Coordinates of C-alpha atoms in Angstrom, one line a residue:
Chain A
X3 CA 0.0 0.0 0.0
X4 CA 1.5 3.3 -1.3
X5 CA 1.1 6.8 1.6
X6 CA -1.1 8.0 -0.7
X7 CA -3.5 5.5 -1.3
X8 CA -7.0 5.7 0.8
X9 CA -8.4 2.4 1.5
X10 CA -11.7 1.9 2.9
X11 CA -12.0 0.0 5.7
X12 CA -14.7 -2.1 7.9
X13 CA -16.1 0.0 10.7
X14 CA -15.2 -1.4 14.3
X15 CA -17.3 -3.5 16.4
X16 CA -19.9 -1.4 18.1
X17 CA -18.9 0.7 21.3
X18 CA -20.5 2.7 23.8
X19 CA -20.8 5.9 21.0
X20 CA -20.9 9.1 21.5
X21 CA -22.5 10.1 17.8
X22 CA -20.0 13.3 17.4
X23 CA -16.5 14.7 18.4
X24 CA -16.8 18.7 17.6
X25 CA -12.5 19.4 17.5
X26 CA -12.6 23.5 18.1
X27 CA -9.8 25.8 17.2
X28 CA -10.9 28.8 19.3
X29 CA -12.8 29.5 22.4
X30 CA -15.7 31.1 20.6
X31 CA -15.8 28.2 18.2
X32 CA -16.1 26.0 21.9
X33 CA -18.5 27.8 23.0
X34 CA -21.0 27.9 20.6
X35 CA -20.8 24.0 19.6
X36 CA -21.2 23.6 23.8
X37 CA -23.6 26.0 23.9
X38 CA -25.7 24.4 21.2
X39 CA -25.4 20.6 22.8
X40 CA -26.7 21.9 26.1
X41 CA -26.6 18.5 27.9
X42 CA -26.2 16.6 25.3
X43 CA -22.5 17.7 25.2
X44 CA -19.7 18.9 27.1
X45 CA -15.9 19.5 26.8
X46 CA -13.1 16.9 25.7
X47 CA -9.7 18.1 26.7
X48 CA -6.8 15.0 27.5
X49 CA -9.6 12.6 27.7
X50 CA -8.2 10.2 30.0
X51 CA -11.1 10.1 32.4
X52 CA -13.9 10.2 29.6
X53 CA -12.5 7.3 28.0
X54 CA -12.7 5.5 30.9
X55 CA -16.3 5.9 31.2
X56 CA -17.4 2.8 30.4
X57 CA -15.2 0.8 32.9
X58 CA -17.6 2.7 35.5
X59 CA -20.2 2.3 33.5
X60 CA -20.9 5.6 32.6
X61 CA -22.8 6.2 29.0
X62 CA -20.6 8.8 26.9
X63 CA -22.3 11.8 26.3
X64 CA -24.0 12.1 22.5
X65 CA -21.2 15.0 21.8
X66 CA -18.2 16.1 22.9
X67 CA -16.5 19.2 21.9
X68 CA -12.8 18.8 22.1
X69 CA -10.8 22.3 23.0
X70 CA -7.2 20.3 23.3
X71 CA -5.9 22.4 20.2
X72 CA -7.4 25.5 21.4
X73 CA -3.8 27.9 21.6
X74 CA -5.0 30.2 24.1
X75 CA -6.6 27.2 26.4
X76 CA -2.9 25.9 25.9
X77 CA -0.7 28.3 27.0
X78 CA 1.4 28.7 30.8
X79 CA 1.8 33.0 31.3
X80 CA 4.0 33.8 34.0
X81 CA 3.4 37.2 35.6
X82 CA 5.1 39.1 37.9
X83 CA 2.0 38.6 40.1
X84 CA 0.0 35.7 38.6
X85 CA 1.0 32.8 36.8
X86 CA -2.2 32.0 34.9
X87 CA -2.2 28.7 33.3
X88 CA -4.4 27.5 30.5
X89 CA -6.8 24.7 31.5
X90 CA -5.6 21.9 28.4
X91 CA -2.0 22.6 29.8
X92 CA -0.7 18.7 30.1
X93 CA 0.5 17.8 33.6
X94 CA 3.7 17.4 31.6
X95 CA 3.7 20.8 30.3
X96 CA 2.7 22.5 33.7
X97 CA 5.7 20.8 35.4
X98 CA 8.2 21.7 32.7
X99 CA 6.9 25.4 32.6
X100 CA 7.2 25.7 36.5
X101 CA 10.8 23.9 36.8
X102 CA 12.1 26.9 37.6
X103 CA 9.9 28.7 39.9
X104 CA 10.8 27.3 43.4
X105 CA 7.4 28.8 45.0
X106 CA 5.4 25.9 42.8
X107 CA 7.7 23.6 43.8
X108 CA 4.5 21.9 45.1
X109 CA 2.4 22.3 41.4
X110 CA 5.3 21.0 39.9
X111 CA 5.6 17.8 41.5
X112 CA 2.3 17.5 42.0
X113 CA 1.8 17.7 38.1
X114 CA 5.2 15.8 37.5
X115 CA 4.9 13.0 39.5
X116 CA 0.9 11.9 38.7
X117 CA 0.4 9.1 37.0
X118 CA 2.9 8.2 34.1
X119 CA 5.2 10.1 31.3
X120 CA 2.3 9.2 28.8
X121 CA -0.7 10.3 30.9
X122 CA 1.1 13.1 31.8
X123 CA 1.4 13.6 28.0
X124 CA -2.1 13.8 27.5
X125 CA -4.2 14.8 30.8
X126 CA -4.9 18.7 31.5
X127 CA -4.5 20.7 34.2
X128 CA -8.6 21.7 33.6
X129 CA -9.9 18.2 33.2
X130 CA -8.2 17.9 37.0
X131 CA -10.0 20.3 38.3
X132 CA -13.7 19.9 36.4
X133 CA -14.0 15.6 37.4
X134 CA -16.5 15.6 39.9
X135 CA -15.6 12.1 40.6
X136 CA -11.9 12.4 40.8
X137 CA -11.0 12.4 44.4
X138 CA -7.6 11.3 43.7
X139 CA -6.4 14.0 41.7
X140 CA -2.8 15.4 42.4
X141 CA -3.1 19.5 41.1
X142 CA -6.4 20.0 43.1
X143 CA -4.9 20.1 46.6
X144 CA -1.3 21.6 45.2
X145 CA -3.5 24.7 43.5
X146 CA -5.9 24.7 47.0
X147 CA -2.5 25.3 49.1
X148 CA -1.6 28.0 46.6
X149 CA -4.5 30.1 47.0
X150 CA -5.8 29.5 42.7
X151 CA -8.8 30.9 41.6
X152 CA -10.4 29.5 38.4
X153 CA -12.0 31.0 35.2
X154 CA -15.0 29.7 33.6
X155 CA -16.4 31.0 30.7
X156 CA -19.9 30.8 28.4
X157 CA -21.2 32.8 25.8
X158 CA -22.4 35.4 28.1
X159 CA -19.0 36.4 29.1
X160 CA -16.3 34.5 31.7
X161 CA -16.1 34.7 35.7
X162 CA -13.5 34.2 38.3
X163 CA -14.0 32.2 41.7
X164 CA -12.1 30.8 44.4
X165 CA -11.3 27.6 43.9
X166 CA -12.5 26.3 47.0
X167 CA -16.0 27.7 45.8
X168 CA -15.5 26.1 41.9
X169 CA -15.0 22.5 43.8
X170 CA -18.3 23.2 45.6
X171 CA -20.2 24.0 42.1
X172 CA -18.5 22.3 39.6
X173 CA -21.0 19.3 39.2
X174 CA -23.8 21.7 38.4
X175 CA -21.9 23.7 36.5
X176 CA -24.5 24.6 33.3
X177 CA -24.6 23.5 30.2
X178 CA -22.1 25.2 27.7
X179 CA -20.0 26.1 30.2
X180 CA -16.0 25.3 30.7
X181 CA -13.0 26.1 32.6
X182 CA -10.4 28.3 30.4
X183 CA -7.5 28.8 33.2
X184 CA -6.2 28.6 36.5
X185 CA -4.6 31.5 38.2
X186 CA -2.2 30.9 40.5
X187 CA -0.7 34.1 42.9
X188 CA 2.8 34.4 43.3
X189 CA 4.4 35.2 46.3
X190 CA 8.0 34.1 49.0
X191 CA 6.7 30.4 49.8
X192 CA 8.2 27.5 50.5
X193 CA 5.8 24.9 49.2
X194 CA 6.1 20.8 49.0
X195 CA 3.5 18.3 47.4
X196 CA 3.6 14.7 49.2
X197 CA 1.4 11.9 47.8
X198 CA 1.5 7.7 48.6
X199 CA 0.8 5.8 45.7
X200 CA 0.8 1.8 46.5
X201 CA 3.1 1.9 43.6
X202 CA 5.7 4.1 42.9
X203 CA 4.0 5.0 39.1
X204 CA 1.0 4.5 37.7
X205 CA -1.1 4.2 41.2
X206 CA -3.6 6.8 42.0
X207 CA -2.4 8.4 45.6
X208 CA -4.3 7.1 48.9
X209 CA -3.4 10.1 50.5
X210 CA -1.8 13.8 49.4
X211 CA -0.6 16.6 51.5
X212 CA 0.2 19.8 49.7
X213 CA 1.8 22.4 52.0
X214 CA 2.8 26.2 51.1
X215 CA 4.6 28.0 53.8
X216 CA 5.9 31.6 54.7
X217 CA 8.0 31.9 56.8
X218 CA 9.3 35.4 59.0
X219 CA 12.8 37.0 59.6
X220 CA 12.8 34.8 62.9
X221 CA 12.2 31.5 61.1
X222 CA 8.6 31.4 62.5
X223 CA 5.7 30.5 60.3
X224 CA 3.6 33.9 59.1
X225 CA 1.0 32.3 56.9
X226 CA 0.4 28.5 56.2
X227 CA -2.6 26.8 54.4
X228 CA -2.2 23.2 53.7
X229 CA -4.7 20.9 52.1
X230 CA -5.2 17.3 51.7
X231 CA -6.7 15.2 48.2
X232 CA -7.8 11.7 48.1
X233 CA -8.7 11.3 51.7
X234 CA -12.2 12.5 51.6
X235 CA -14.1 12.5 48.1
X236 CA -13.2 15.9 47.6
X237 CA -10.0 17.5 48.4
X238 CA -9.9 20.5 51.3
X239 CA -7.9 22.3 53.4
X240 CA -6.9 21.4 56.9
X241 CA -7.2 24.4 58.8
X242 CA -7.0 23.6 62.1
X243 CA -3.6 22.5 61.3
X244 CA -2.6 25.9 59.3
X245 CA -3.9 27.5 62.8
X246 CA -1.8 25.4 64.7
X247 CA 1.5 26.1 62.9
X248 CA 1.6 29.5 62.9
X249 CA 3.9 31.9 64.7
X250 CA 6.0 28.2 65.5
X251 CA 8.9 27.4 63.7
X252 CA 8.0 25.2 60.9
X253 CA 9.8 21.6 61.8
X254 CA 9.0 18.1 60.2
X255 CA 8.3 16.1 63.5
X256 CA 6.5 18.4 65.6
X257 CA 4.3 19.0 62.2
X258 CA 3.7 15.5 62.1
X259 CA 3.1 15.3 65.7
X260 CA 0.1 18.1 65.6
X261 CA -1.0 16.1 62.4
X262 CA -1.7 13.2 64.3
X263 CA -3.6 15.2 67.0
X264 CA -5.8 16.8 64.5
X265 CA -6.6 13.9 61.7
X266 CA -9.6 13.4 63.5
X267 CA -10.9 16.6 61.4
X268 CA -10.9 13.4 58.0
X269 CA -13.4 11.1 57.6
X270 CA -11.7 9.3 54.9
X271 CA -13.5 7.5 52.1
X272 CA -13.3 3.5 51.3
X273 CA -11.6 2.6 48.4
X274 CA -10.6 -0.5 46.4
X275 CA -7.3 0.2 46.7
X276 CA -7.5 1.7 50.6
X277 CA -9.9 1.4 53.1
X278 CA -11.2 5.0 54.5
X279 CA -8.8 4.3 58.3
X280 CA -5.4 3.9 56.3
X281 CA -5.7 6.8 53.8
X282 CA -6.2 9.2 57.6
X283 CA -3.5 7.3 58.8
X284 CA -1.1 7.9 56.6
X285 CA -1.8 11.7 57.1
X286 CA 0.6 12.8 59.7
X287 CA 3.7 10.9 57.7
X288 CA 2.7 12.4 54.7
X289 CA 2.6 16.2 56.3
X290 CA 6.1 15.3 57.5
X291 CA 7.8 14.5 54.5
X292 CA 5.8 18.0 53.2
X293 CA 7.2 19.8 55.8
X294 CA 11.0 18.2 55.9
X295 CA 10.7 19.0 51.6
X296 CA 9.5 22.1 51.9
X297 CA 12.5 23.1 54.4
X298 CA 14.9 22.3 52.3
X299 CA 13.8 24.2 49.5
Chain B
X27 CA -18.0 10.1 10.1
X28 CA -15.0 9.5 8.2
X29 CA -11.4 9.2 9.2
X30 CA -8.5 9.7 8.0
X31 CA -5.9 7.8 9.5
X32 CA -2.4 7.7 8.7
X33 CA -1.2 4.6 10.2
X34 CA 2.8 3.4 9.7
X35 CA 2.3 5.6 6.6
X36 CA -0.5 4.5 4.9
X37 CA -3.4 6.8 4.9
X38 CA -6.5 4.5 6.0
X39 CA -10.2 5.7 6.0
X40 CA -12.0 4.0 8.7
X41 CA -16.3 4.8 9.8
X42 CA -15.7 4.2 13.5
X43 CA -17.6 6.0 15.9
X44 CA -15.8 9.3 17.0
X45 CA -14.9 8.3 20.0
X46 CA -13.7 4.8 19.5
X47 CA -10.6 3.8 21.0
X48 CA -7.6 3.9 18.8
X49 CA -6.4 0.8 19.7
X50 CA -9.9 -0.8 18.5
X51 CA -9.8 0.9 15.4
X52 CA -6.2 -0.4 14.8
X53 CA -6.9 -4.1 15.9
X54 CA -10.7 -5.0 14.4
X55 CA -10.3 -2.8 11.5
X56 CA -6.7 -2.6 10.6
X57 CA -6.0 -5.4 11.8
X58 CA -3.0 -4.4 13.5
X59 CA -3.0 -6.5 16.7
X60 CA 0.1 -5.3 18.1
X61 CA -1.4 -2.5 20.7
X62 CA -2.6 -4.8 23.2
X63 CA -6.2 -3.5 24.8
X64 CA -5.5 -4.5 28.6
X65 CA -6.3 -2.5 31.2
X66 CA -8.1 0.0 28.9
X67 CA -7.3 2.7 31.7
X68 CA -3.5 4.0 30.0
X69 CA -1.9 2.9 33.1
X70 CA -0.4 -0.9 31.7
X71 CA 0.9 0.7 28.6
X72 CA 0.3 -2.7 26.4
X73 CA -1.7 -0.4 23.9
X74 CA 1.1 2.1 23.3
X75 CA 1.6 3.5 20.1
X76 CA 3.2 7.0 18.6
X77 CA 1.0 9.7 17.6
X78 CA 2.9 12.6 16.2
X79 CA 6.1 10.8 18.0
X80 CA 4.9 10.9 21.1
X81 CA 4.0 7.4 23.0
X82 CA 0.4 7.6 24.0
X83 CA -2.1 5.3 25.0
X84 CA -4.5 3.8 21.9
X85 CA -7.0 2.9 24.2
X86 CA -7.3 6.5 25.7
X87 CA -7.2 8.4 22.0
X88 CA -10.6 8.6 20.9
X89 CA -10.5 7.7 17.2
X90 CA -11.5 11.1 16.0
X91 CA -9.0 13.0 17.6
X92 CA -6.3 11.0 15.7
X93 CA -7.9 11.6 12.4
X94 CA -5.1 13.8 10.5
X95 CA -2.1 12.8 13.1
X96 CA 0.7 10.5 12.3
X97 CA 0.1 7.1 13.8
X98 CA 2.7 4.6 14.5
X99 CA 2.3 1.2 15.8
X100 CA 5.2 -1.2 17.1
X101 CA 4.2 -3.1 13.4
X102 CA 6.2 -0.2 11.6
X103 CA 9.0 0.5 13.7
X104 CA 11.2 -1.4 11.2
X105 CA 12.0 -0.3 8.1
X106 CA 12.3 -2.4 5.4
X107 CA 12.4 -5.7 7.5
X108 CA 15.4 -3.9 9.9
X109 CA 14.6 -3.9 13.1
X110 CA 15.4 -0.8 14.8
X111 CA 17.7 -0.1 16.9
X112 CA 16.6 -1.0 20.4
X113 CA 14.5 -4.0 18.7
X114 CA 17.9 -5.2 17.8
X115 CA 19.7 -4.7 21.0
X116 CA 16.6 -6.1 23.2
X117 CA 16.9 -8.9 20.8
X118 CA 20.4 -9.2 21.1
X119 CA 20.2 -9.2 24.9
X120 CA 17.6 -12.2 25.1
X121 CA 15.6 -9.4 26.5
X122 CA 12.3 -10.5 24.7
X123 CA 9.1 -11.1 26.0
X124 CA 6.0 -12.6 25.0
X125 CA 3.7 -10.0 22.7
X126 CA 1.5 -9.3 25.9
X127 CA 2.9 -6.1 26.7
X128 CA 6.2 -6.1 25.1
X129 CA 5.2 -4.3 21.8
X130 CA 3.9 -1.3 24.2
X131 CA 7.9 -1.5 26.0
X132 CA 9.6 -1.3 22.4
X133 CA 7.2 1.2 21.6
X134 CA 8.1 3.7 24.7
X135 CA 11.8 2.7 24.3
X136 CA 12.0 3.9 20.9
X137 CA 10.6 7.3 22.0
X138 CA 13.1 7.2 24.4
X139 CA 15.8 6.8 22.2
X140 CA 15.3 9.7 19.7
X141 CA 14.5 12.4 22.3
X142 CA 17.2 11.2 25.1
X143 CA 19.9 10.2 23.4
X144 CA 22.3 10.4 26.9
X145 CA 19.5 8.4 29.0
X146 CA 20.6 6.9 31.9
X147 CA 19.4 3.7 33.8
X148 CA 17.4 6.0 36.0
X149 CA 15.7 7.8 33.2
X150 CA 15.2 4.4 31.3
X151 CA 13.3 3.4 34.4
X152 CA 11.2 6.6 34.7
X153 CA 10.1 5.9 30.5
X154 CA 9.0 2.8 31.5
X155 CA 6.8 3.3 34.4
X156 CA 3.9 3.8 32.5
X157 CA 4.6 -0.1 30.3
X158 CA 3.7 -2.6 33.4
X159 CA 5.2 -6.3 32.7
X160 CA 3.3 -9.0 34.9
X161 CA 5.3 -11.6 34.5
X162 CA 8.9 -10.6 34.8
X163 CA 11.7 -8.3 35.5
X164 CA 12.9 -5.1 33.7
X165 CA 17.0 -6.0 33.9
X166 CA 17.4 -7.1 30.5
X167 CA 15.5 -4.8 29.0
X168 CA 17.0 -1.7 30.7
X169 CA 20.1 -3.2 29.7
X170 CA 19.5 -3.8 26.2
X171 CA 18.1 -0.1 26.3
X172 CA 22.2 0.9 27.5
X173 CA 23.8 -0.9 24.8
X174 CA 21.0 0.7 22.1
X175 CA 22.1 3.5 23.5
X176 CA 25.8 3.1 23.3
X177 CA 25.3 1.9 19.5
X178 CA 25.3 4.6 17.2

């Protein structure tokens, strides 16, 4: 068979279908094929969570509109002030883009370490943040301990939340909707991201800890807000511990040892690969390994 | 819908649902059997193939969003009957496995090789983390992957 030759070919066997794949080339383009759908469609970015729907036996939606080769959904700005990343940035991408920027040191990792070179390859920063269902995802707690807020946009125009407040309304987001970028506030931090897969790849984490730090002219902690993923089904921040470290210097152990005394504040959630008691457990380890990483950055 | 797949070079039309698997499209239609569909999840990496030259998992590509990319499968990683070059070394090493999930490995190793052409064991470890063998070790294949690497 020559390149140039087209041969037709037998269609596959029948699959759970979705009966179109709109690929956009700019937002507006997005937007109207989404907004036309209504809930018979919605956004298609890395894909490596919709194309596992039918191993949960989920039924694909009839159209999907994918916004992966969208250029300004694609790009990572760094500001002065913000660092605003596009939401079909790979987790690949986002950790080569923030290498070099010591306050994301938790992002980074976080992005860096998920999963596997080739899923990092291919799954966004936005699909992250806008599965419901996810509990185990890596960038939600790093971008929680950073302070992110997240853009959403329709046709009538885009808004800006917290992110604490997108995680609350992201399932109901409407129709025609999607998430266009993350922006992240810069600022002196030491930050660290600590995760346990069962594995060392290719697991999904039983527990995170993302931790961002400031710390004063006499070594004390001025500001801390630390947040935990995969525990509970959706990731949050642990503020009684946050209160508890400030205006102390910021040491591994005694972290760990206020950890323990606060983990009552998780429920955890079963799962088949932990049960809901190991995954609070393995909390107060996991904030000292946080804390001893984000000292020595 | 039709699709326009170039596969190994050849430009294939295929009427698979949009968002078909790639590795479906390439093993009922094509007939390419080398992707292996295991855990369907892109964590095993036995469905690995190169899309634009980068190793990505057929069974998380929906067909249509390969439609105009360049597809390559572990079935045209020789040319002209020669084997490349870390298909020769692993072969050279007694490093071969059966056709479970090895074709994913030789796929990810030859990605390996043209972007990280001073790899080292570590690395070559890191570029396989995503290819999961159940049945036996990784030695022989990171070490035919360091003499592929030594022969230029």
């Amino acid at each position: 068979m020559t390149p140039s030759s087209l041969t037709q070919i037998a269609p596959a066997a029948a699959h759970d279908a979705a009966s179109s794949i709109h690929v956009a080339t700019s937002l507006a383009s997005a937007l109207d094929a989404l907004s036309e759908y209504g809930a018979a469609g919605a956004p298609f970015a890395g894909g490596t969570w919709i194309m596992r729907s039918p191993i949960r036996h989920e039924p694909l939606r009839a159209h999907y509109v994918a916004i992966g080769r969208i250029a300004e959904l694609g790009a990572v700005r760094i500001g002065a002030d913000v660092v605003e990343i596009g939401a079909v940035v790979t987790h690949a991408a986002l950790a080569g883009a923030l290498a070099d920027l010591p306050e994301f040191n938790v992002l980074a990792a976080a992005a860096g370490r998920s999963a596997n070179p080739a899923i990092r390859a291919m799954a966004t920063i936005g699909g992250n943040l806008a599965t419901p269902d996810f509990a185990s995802a890596d960038c939600i707690p790093a971008l929680l301990c950073l302070g992110a807020e997240i853009e959403v946009a329709g046709r009538d125009g885009r808004e800006r939340m917290k992110l604490e407040h997108f995680l609350q309304i992201r399932s109901t987001l409407a129709p025609g909707r999607v998430v266009t970028q993350i922006i992240v506030p810069r600022s002196e931090r030491k930050t660290a991201h600590a995760r346990l897969p069962l594995r060392k790849a290719g697991d999904y984490p039983v527990a995170i800890v993302s931790l961002s730090v400031s710390i004063d002219a006499t070594g004390r902690v001025q500001a801390a807000r630390i947040a935990v993923g995969s525990v509970e089904p959706v990731a949050r921040r642990w503020e009684r511990l946050e209160a508890a470290l400030i205006g102390r210097p910021l040491d591994a152990e005694g972290a760990a040892r206020t950890a323990a005394e606060l983990a009552e504040d998780f429920v955890g959630r079963d799962g088949v690969d932990a049960p809901a008691w190991y995954r609070v457990s393995v909390l107060p380890g996991l904030v000292r390994r946080a804390a001893a990483a984000a000292l020595g950055a | 819908m039709a699709l326009s797949l170039t596969v190994n070079g050849d430009r294939l039309a295929s009427t698979a649902d949009p968002a078909t698997p790639l590795v479906d499209v390439l093993r009922e239609e094509l007939h390419l059997t080398g992707a292996k569909p295991v855990c369907r999840e892109g964590f095993c990496g036995a469905c690995m193939v190169l899309i634009d030259g980068k190793p990505t998992p057929s069974c998380l590509t929906p067909a249509a969003l390969a439609d105009g990319c360049e597809i390559r499968t572990v079935e045209g990683l020789a040319t002209h009957g020669q084997l490349n070059r870390i298909q020769a070394a692993l072969e050279a090493s007694d490093a071969v496995q059966c056709g479970m999930c090895f074709p994913g490995m030789v796929v990810s190793l030859t990605h390996l090789l043209a972007i990280r052409p001073d790899a080292t064991r570590e690395d070559i470890r890191a570029a396989l983390t995503g290819n999961i063998c159940r049945c036996t070790g990784y030695e022989r294949i990171i070490e035919a992957t360091l003499l592929a690497l030594a022969t230029k």
